[in-house]
XYZ file of C-alpha atoms in Angstrom:
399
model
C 35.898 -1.266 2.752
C 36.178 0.171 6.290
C 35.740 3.826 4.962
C 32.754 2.860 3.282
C 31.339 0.883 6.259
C 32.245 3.993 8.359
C 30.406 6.634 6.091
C 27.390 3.962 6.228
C 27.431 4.121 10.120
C 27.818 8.198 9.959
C 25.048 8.677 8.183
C 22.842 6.269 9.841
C 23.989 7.784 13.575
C 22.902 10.996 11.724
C 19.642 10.294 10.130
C 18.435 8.717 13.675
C 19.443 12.039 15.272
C 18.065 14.016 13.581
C 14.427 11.759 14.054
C 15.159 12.960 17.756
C 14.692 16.644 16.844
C 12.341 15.981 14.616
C 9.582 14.125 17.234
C 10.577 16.834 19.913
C 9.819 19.475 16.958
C 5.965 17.636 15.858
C 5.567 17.396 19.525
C 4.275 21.335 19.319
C 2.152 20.318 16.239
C 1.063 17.046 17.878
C -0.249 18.884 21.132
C -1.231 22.312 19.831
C -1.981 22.033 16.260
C 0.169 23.250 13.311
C -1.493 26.646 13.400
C -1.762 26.941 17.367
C 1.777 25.794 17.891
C 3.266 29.179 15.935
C 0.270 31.468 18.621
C 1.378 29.979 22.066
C -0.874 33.291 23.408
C -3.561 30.859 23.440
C -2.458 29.103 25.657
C -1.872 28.697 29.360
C 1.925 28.197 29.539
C 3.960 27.642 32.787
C 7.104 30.310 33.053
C 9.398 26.384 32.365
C 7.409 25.763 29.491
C 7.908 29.050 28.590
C 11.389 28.877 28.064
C 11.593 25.266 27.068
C 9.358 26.847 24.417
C 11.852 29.548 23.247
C 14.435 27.076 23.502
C 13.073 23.726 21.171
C 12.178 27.767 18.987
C 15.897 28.486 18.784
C 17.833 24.745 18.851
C 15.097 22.485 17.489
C 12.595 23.880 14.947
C 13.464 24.767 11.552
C 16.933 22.781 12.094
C 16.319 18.929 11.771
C 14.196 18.653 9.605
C 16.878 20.362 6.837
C 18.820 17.425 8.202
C 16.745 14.839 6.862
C 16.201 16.855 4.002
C 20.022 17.219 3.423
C 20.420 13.310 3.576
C 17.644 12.020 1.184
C 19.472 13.885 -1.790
C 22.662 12.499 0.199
C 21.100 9.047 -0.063
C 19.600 9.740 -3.761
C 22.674 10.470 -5.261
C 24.095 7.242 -3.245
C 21.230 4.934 -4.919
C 22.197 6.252 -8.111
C 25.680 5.591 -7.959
C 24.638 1.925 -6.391
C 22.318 1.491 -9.637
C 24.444 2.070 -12.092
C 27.776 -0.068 -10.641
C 24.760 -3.053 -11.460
C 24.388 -1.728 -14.855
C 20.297 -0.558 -14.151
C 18.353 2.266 -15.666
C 17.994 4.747 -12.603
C 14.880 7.046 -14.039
C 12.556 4.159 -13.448
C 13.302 3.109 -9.909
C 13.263 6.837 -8.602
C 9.604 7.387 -10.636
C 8.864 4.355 -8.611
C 10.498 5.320 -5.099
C 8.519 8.969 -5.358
C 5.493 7.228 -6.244
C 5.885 5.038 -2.909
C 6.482 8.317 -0.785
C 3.604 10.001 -2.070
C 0.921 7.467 -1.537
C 2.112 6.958 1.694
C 2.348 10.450 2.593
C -1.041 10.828 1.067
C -2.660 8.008 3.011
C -0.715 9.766 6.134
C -1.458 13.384 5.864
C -5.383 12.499 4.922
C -6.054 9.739 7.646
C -3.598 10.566 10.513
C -2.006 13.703 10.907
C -1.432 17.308 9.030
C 2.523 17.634 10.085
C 3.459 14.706 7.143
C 6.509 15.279 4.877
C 7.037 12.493 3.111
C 4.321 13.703 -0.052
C 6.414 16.356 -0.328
C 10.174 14.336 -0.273
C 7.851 12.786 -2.982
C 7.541 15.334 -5.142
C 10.858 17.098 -4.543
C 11.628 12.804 -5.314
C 10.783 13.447 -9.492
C 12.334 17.170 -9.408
C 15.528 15.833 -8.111
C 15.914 14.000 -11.427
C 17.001 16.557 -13.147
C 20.219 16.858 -11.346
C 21.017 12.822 -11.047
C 23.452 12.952 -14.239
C 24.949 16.372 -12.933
C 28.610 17.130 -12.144
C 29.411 17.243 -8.665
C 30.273 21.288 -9.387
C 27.034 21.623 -11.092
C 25.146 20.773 -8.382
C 26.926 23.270 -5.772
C 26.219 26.387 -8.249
C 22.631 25.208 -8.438
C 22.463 24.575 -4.786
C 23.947 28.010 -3.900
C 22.032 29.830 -7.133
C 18.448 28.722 -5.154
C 20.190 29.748 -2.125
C 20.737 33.218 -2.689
C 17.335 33.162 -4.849
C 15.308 31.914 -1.570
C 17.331 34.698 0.198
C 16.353 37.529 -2.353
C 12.697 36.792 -2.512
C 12.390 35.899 1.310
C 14.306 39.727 1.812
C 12.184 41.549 -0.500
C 9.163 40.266 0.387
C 9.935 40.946 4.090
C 10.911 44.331 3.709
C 7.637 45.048 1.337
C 5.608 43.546 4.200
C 8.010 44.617 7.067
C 8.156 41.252 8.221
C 4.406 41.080 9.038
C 3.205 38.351 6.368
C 0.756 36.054 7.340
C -0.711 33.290 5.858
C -3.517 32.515 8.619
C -6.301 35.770 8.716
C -6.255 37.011 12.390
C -9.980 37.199 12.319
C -10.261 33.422 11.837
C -7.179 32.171 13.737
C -8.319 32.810 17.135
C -11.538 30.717 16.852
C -10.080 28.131 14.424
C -7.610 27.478 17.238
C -9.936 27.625 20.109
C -12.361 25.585 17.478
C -9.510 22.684 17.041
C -8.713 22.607 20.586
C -12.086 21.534 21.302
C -12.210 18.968 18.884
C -8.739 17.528 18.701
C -9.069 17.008 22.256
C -12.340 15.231 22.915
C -13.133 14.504 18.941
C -13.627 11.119 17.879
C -11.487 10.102 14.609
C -14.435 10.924 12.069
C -14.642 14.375 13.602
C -10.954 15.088 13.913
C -10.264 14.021 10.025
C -13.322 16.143 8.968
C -11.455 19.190 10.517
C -7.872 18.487 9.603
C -8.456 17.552 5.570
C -11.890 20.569 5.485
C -10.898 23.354 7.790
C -8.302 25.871 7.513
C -7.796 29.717 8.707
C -6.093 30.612 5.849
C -6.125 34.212 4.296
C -4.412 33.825 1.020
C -6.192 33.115 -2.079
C -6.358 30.312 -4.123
C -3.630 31.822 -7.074
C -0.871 32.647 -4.034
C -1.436 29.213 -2.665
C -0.754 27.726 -6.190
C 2.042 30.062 -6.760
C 3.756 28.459 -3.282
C 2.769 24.783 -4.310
C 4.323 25.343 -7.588
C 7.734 26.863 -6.431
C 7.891 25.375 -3.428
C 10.435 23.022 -4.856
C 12.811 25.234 -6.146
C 12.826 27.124 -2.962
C 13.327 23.989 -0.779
C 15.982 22.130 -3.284
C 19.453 23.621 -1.886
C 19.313 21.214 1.371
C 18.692 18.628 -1.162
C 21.720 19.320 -3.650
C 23.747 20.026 -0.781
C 23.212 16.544 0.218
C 23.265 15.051 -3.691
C 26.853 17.458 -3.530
C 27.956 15.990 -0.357
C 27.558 12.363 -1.797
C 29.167 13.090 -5.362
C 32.154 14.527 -3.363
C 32.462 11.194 -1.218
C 31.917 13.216 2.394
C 31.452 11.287 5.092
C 33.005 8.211 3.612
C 36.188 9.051 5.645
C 35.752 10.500 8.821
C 39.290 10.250 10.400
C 40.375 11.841 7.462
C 37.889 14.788 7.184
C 38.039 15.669 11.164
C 40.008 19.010 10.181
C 36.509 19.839 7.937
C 34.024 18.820 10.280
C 35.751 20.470 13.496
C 35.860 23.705 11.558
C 32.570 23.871 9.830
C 30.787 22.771 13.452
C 32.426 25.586 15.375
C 31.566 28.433 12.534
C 27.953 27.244 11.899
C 26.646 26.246 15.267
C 26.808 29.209 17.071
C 26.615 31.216 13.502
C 22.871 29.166 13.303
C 22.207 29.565 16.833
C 22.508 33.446 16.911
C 20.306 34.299 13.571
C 17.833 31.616 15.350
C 17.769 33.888 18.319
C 17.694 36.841 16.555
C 14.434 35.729 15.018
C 12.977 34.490 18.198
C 13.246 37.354 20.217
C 12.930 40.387 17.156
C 9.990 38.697 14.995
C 8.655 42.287 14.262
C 11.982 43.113 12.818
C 11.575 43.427 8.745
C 15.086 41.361 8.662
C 13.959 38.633 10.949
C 12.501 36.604 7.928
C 16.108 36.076 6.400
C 17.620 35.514 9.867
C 15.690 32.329 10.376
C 15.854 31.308 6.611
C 19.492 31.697 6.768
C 19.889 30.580 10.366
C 17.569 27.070 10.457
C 20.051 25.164 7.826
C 23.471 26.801 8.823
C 22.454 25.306 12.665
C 21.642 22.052 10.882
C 24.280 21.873 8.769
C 26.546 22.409 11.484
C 24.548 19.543 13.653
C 25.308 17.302 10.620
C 29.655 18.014 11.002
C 29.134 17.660 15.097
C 27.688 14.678 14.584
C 30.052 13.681 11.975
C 33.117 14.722 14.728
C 31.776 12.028 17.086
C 32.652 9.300 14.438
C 36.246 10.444 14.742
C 36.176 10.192 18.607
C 35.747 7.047 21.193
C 32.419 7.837 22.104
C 29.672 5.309 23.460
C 29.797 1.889 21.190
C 26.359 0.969 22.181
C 25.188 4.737 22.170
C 26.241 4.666 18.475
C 24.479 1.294 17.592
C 21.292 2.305 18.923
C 20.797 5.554 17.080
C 22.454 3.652 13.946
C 19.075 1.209 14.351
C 16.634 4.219 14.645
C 17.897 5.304 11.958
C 18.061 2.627 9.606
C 14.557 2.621 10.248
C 13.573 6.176 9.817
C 10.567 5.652 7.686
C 8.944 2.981 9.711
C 10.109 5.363 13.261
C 8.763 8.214 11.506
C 5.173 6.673 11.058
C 5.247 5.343 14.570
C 5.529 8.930 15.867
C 2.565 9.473 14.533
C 0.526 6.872 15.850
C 2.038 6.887 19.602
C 1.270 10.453 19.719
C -1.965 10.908 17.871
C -3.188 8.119 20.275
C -1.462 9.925 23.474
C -2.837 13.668 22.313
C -6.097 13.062 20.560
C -9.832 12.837 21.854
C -9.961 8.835 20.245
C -7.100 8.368 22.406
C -5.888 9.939 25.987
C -7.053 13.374 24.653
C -4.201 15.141 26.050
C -3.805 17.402 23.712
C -3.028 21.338 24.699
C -3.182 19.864 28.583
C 0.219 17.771 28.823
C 2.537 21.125 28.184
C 6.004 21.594 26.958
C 8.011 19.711 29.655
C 6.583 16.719 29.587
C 6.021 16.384 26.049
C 9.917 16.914 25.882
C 9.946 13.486 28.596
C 7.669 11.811 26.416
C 9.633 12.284 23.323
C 12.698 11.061 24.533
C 10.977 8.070 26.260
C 9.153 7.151 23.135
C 12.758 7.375 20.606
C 14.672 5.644 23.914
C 12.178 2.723 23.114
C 12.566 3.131 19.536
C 16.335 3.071 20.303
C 16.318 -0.555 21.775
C 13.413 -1.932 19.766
C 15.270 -0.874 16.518
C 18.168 -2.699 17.550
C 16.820 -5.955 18.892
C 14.681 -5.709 15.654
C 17.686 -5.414 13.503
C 19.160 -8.527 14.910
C 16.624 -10.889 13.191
C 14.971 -8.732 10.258
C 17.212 -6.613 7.638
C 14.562 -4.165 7.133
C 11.667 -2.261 8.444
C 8.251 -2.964 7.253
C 7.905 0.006 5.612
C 11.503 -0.205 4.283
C 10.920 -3.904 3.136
C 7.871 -2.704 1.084
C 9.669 0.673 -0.467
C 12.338 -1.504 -1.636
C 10.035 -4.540 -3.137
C 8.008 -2.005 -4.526
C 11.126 0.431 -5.847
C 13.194 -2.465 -7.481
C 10.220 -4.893 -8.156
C 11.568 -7.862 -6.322
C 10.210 -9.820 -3.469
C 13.262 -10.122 -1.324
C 13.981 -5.922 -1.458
C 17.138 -6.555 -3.426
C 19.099 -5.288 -6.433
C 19.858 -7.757 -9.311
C 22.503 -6.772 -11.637
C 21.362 -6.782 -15.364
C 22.516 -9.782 -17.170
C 24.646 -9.421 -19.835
C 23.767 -9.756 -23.523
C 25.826 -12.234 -25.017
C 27.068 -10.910 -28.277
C 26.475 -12.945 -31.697
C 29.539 -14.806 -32.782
């Protein structure tokens, strides 16, 4: 019981980490747009925002978000496992769980804000069936056969292109940004939605941007097995034990990560840059997830611990609240700060607003078991008003 209670607490102090990288990551898309965050030459910068720029570039983007990724096939495969000790069909309650994550993510992406991810942890939700049942070796191949697949195509088509592929058209970026600048920052809501869900500088035609909706699945699965892998194997479940494991794998893939992250950063022209940051985004994150598994085997901060347990308990609920704080804080029907706060003190304001979430998670955890969104994912998920499993009741056989 205590290594199970103990891989619980792991991978709850990880999930609400990585919901730290993750706001300080939207906080570019949240200020300068998803298109203007990637063409800071727009902008005014100061030399500090400058390099806090380069730096959230190399340690933050691309590397928690694979994070989260990695632990919703972790928690998938956990579910499934959970399901089937109660003697429960699984196909239905994961068809009902990726049906939950895409209206919501719909209902987010069209009414609030373009960064949303959860329509797309829906979809990848109802792909991620076919590799419930698998083997626990099964899954690895796959993972590492989409791996190297993702690597091939990402190499060939950057040395085709030499690294110069874009999906905006220069011709329409500058005065798209310029455009949403304007009206992201004194808009009112009816004029900000018009833009986000009708406007677009986008080059590529309509049969390459099917071709990417279709496959983007299979190129964005690995994180996902790796976590379903992860969970089949029992990781996590024993941290004192697997300290050897995560000591190692934190000191090769951190600084492995952090230099193909560079690389990219600083050498963008470079035809090989494409694969460093492919390769180097989920080696740094997978090597964030064994660090933060290594501070479960140490006597760090109790209360530390607990609070970023409660953020991320509640990571759907936190990760909906981002979006509303900072909408308000950064769009025209709010404080209309957006492109005028810079770097810096976005990087204050995201770690005021999860230090709240911090507390308020935990003092909300005291009297409620769930988050709001939670409570309805789970009564909509297993059909049951109080959010909980019920084992299926045993046919009595004829005499």
């Amino acid at each position: 019981m205590k290594n199970k209670k103990s891989r619980v607490q792991a991978i709850d102090g990880i999930r609400g980490f990585s919901l730290l990288g993750i706001l300080l990551a939207n906080l570019l898309i949240f200020q300068y747009g998803i298109w203007g965050k990637d063409e800071m030459e727009f902008f005014t910068l100061s030399p500090m925002d400058s390099f806090l720029n380069e730096f959230l570039r190399i340690f933050v983007e691309e590397s928690f978000m694979p994070i989260f990724t990695f632990l919703f096939g972790y928690s998938m495969m956990m579910l499934k496992e959970n399901l089937e000790e109660k003697g429960l069909k699984i196909k239905r309650y994961f068809v009902r769980r990726s049906i939950f994550l895409l209206v919501v993510g719909g209902l987010h992406a069209t009414f609030l804000w373009e960064g949303d991810i959860l329509t797309f942890y829906g979809i990848m939700g109802f792909f991620l069936l076919l590799f419930l049942k698998r083997k626990q070796k099964t899954i690895l191949v796959w993972g590492i056969l989409l791996s190297s697949l993702l690597l091939l195509f990402v190499g060939i088509g950057a040395f085709i292109d030499g690294g110069q592929t874009e999906l905006a058209s220069p011709q329409k970026l500058a005065p798209y940004i310029e455009k949403t600048n304007d009206i992201y920052g004194t808009g009112t809501y009816q004029e900000i939605k018009y833009h986000r869900n009708h406007e677009a500088p986008l080059e590529e035609d309509f049969y390459f941007l099917l071709f990417v909706t279709l496959f983007s699945p299979i190129f964005t699965a690995p994180m996902f097995l790796f976590g379903m892998y992860a969970a089949k194997r029992k990781l996590f479940f024993n941290p004192l034990k697997e300290k050897k494991l995560y000591k190692y794998a934190a000191a090769i893939l951190v600084p492995v990560g952090l230099v193909l992250k560079t690389i990219y950063q600083f050498f963008p022209e470079t035809s090989w840059s494409e694969l460093a940051i492919t390769l180097g985004g989920p080696l740094l994150a997978v090597g964030y997830i064994f660090s933060m598994a290594l501070l479960y085997c140490q006597n760090w901060s109790g209360e530390l611990r607990k609070l970023l347990e409660s953020v991320g308990k509640l990571s759907l609920t936190n990760y909906i609240l981002h979006t509303i704080v900072c909408t308000t804080i950064f769009y025209g029907y709010g404080l209309g700060q957006f492109s005028k706060m810079g770097i810096g003190f976005s990087i204050l304001l995201g770690l005021a607003i999860f230090g709240l979430q911090m507390f308020i998670s935990h003092y909300y955890l005291i009297y409620f078991r769930s988050g709001p969104l939670e409570m309805i994912n789970r009564i909509w998920t297993y059909f049951s008003w109080t959010g909980r499993l019920k084992k299926r009741k045993k046919q009595s056989k004829a005499a």
